[in-house]
Amino acid sequence: MADRQLEPDAAVRTRAPAAAHPFREGTTTLMGVLNATPDSFSDGGRFVRGERVDLAGALAAAKELEEGGADVLDVGGESTRPGAEPVSLEVELARVRPVVEALAEATGLPISIDTRKARVAAEAIAAGARVVNDVSGLRTDPELADVAAEAGAWLVVGHMRGTPATMQRAPRFDDVRAEVARELAASIALARERGVPADRIVADPGIGFGKRLEDNLVLIARAGELRRELGVPVLLGPSRKSFLGALTGDPVERRDDATLAVCAVASFLGVDALRVHDAARVRRAVAVGRALAAARPEDAR
């Protein structure tokens, strides 16, 4: 698979592999993070040195996530941490395509491509990806929706104002839940206009993407409302993020306990998917959250 070369138009026409829905009703899908970047906030440089990708390291990380209970592997080649500068198309492709190709050969899990570029999404789908994860909600490159629609891929639309380089410069909301819901609804509408079916769209309110501490807390606590209002599954990505450090005082490498607390609450509230670094520990927290949710009377669910 690694030696297959496709022209851009052929890559766009390639369909995502057919399989069961990666975001299944009645479960909490775990999307395991695989950052093929030197500068992501938590695991940057884990298997990238300069522009060289350590495929053996990436496969080992993927195996650890899969054995820990991840349902989807999310591969990214451009850091979207606060303050991060964009990378070129060529650099991003060089980072992610070999990883996606290797994972497609090595695992049966669905592969997600975390990108804001349509060309990267198209080539990742050609290499074996089935999910496109756009943290900008189609604001950066609306043609991402065209790629997902033509390939039959699932599309995650995230919420972010500005860019990673600018998003944390004095973010402001008057009613964060309502504003995020409205802007996500616009992203969903755009995706549908461009041919992505509603049952292949997932919404991500963008925890840590242009949000204050209090904004992140509101979006997590009211995630169930977002799900009901938007009519699509909701994904949260709280793992090890800076708002947890603001609450606990812990550096990024010590935020797993706080991450587990948020993930347990999110699963209790009915969140459909969680993007995480430590699948094994989160899986156990989710089991507790879902069991507590199931113990509630019907009229309280």
mmCIF file with all atom_site columns, N, CA and C in Angstrom, residues 231-255:
data_model
loop_
_atom_site.group_PDB
_atom_site.id
_atom_site.type_symbol
_atom_site.label_atom_id
_atom_site.label_alt_id
_atom_site.label_comp_id
_atom_site.label_asym_id
_atom_site.label_entity_id
_atom_site.label_seq_id
_atom_site.pdbx_PDB_ins_code
_atom_site.Cartn_x
_atom_site.Cartn_y
_atom_site.Cartn_z
_atom_site.occupancy
_atom_site.B_iso_or_equiv
_atom_site.pdbx_formal_charge
_atom_site.auth_seq_id
_atom_site.auth_comp_id
_atom_site.auth_asym_id
_atom_site.auth_atom_id
_atom_site.pdbx_PDB_model_num
ATOM 1  N N  . GLY A 1 231 ? -28.743 17.469 16.849 1.00 0.00 ? 231 GLY A N  1
ATOM 2  C CA . GLY A 1 231 ? -29.263 16.274 16.204 1.00 0.00 ? 231 GLY A CA 1
ATOM 3  C C  . GLY A 1 231 ? -28.212 15.360 15.613 1.00 0.00 ? 231 GLY A C  1
ATOM 4  N N  . VAL A 1 232 ? -26.961 15.524 16.025 1.00 0.00 ? 232 VAL A N  1
ATOM 5  C CA . VAL A 1 232 ? -25.876 14.648 15.575 1.00 0.00 ? 232 VAL A CA 1
ATOM 6  C C  . VAL A 1 232 ? -25.058 14.243 16.799 1.00 0.00 ? 232 VAL A C  1
ATOM 7  N N  . PRO A 1 233 ? -24.259 13.183 16.696 1.00 0.00 ? 233 PRO A N  1
ATOM 8  C CA . PRO A 1 233 ? -23.401 12.816 17.823 1.00 0.00 ? 233 PRO A CA 1
ATOM 9  C C  . PRO A 1 233 ? -22.445 13.948 18.193 1.00 0.00 ? 233 PRO A C  1
ATOM 10 N N  . VAL A 1 234 ? -22.099 14.003 19.470 1.00 0.00 ? 234 VAL A N  1
ATOM 11 C CA . VAL A 1 234 ? -21.172 15.022 19.973 1.00 0.00 ? 234 VAL A CA 1
ATOM 12 C C  . VAL A 1 234 ? -19.896 14.355 20.473 1.00 0.00 ? 234 VAL A C  1
ATOM 13 N N  . LEU A 1 235 ? -18.772 14.909 20.059 1.00 0.00 ? 235 LEU A N  1
ATOM 14 C CA . LEU A 1 235 ? -17.442 14.467 20.484 1.00 0.00 ? 235 LEU A CA 1
ATOM 15 C C  . LEU A 1 235 ? -16.813 15.551 21.346 1.00 0.00 ? 235 LEU A C  1
ATOM 16 N N  . LEU A 1 236 ? -16.170 15.158 22.432 1.00 0.00 ? 236 LEU A N  1
ATOM 17 C CA . LEU A 1 236 ? -15.406 16.097 23.257 1.00 0.00 ? 236 LEU A CA 1
ATOM 18 C C  . LEU A 1 236 ? -13.938 15.688 23.262 1.00 0.00 ? 236 LEU A C  1
ATOM 19 N N  . GLY A 1 237 ? -13.058 16.697 23.305 1.00 0.00 ? 237 GLY A N  1
ATOM 20 C CA . GLY A 1 237 ? -11.625 16.446 23.379 1.00 0.00 ? 237 GLY A CA 1
ATOM 21 C C  . GLY A 1 237 ? -10.995 17.168 24.558 1.00 0.00 ? 237 GLY A C  1
ATOM 22 N N  . PRO A 1 238 ? -11.240 16.688 25.790 1.00 0.00 ? 238 PRO A N  1
ATOM 23 C CA . PRO A 1 238 ? -10.700 17.381 26.962 1.00 0.00 ? 238 PRO A CA 1
ATOM 24 C C  . PRO A 1 238 ? -9.305  16.927 27.374 1.00 0.00 ? 238 PRO A C  1
ATOM 25 N N  . SER A 1 239 ? -8.776  15.899 26.755 1.00 0.00 ? 239 SER A N  1
ATOM 26 C CA . SER A 1 239 ? -7.619  15.177 27.269 1.00 0.00 ? 239 SER A CA 1
ATOM 27 C C  . SER A 1 239 ? -6.393  16.061 27.489 1.00 0.00 ? 239 SER A C  1
ATOM 28 N N  . ARG A 1 240 ? -5.979  16.167 28.755 1.00 0.00 ? 240 ARG A N  1
ATOM 29 C CA . ARG A 1 240 ? -4.741  16.835 29.177 1.00 0.00 ? 240 ARG A CA 1
ATOM 30 C C  . ARG A 1 240 ? -4.691  18.326 28.832 1.00 0.00 ? 240 ARG A C  1
ATOM 31 N N  . LYS A 1 241 ? -5.810  18.943 28.546 1.00 0.00 ? 241 LYS A N  1
ATOM 32 C CA . LYS A 1 241 ? -5.779  20.320 28.051 1.00 0.00 ? 241 LYS A CA 1
ATOM 33 C C  . LYS A 1 241 ? -5.546  21.333 29.160 1.00 0.00 ? 241 LYS A C  1
ATOM 34 N N  . SER A 1 242 ? -5.240  22.556 28.733 1.00 0.00 ? 242 SER A N  1
ATOM 35 C CA . SER A 1 242 ? -4.785  23.583 29.675 1.00 0.00 ? 242 SER A CA 1
ATOM 36 C C  . SER A 1 242 ? -5.857  23.982 30.672 1.00 0.00 ? 242 SER A C  1
ATOM 37 N N  . PHE A 1 243 ? -7.132  23.864 30.338 1.00 0.00 ? 243 PHE A N  1
ATOM 38 C CA . PHE A 1 243 ? -8.159  24.224 31.312 1.00 0.00 ? 243 PHE A CA 1
ATOM 39 C C  . PHE A 1 243 ? -8.091  23.305 32.525 1.00 0.00 ? 243 PHE A C  1
ATOM 40 N N  . LEU A 1 244 ? -7.666  22.054 32.319 1.00 0.00 ? 244 LEU A N  1
ATOM 41 C CA . LEU A 1 244 ? -7.482  21.147 33.447 1.00 0.00 ? 244 LEU A CA 1
ATOM 42 C C  . LEU A 1 244 ? -6.313  21.591 34.314 1.00 0.00 ? 244 LEU A C  1
ATOM 43 N N  . GLY A 1 245 ? -5.263  22.087 33.672 1.00 0.00 ? 245 GLY A N  1
ATOM 44 C CA . GLY A 1 245 ? -4.147  22.639 34.431 1.00 0.00 ? 245 GLY A CA 1
ATOM 45 C C  . GLY A 1 245 ? -4.560  23.860 35.228 1.00 0.00 ? 245 GLY A C  1
ATOM 46 N N  . ALA A 1 246 ? -5.443  24.682 34.648 1.00 0.00 ? 246 ALA A N  1
ATOM 47 C CA . ALA A 1 246 ? -5.927  25.860 35.368 1.00 0.00 ? 246 ALA A CA 1
ATOM 48 C C  . ALA A 1 246 ? -6.735  25.463 36.600 1.00 0.00 ? 246 ALA A C  1
ATOM 49 N N  . LEU A 1 247 ? -7.445  24.349 36.514 1.00 0.00 ? 247 LEU A N  1
ATOM 50 C CA . LEU A 1 247 ? -8.247  23.889 37.648 1.00 0.00 ? 247 LEU A CA 1
ATOM 51 C C  . LEU A 1 247 ? -7.410  23.220 38.727 1.00 0.00 ? 247 LEU A C  1
ATOM 52 N N  . THR A 1 248 ? -6.406  22.443 38.314 1.00 0.00 ? 248 THR A N  1
ATOM 53 C CA . THR A 1 248 ? -5.671  21.606 39.265 1.00 0.00 ? 248 THR A CA 1
ATOM 54 C C  . THR A 1 248 ? -4.271  22.106 39.587 1.00 0.00 ? 248 THR A C  1
ATOM 55 N N  . GLY A 1 249 ? -3.737  22.973 38.735 1.00 0.00 ? 249 GLY A N  1
ATOM 56 C CA . GLY A 1 249 ? -2.353  23.404 38.889 1.00 0.00 ? 249 GLY A CA 1
ATOM 57 C C  . GLY A 1 249 ? -1.344  22.421 38.347 1.00 0.00 ? 249 GLY A C  1
ATOM 58 N N  . ASP A 1 250 ? -1.813  21.356 37.686 1.00 0.00 ? 250 ASP A N  1
ATOM 59 C CA . ASP A 1 250 ? -0.908  20.314 37.201 1.00 0.00 ? 250 ASP A CA 1
ATOM 60 C C  . ASP A 1 250 ? -0.344  20.647 35.821 1.00 0.00 ? 250 ASP A C  1
ATOM 61 N N  . PRO A 1 251 ? 0.927   20.294 35.568 1.00 0.00 ? 251 PRO A N  1
ATOM 62 C CA . PRO A 1 251 ? 1.477   20.409 34.209 1.00 0.00 ? 251 PRO A CA 1
ATOM 63 C C  . PRO A 1 251 ? 0.860   19.343 33.320 1.00 0.00 ? 251 PRO A C  1
ATOM 64 N N  . VAL A 1 252 ? 1.083   19.461 32.023 1.00 0.00 ? 252 VAL A N  1
ATOM 65 C CA . VAL A 1 252 ? 0.410   18.591 31.062 1.00 0.00 ? 252 VAL A CA 1
ATOM 66 C C  . VAL A 1 252 ? 0.649   17.115 31.340 1.00 0.00 ? 252 VAL A C  1
ATOM 67 N N  . GLU A 1 253 ? 1.846   16.751 31.781 1.00 0.00 ? 253 GLU A N  1
ATOM 68 C CA . GLU A 1 253 ? 2.150   15.332 31.981 1.00 0.00 ? 253 GLU A CA 1
ATOM 69 C C  . GLU A 1 253 ? 1.466   14.755 33.223 1.00 0.00 ? 253 GLU A C  1
ATOM 70 N N  . ARG A 1 254 ? 0.806   15.602 34.018 1.00 0.00 ? 254 ARG A N  1
ATOM 71 C CA . ARG A 1 254 ? 0.132   15.116 35.229 1.00 0.00 ? 254 ARG A CA 1
ATOM 72 C C  . ARG A 1 254 ? -1.368  15.393 35.196 1.00 0.00 ? 254 ARG A C  1
ATOM 73 N N  . ARG A 1 255 ? -1.940  15.516 34.021 1.00 0.00 ? 255 ARG A N  1
ATOM 74 C CA . ARG A 1 255 ? -3.362  15.857 33.910 1.00 0.00 ? 255 ARG A CA 1
ATOM 75 C C  . ARG A 1 255 ? -4.259  14.662 33.609 1.00 0.00 ? 255 ARG A C  1
#
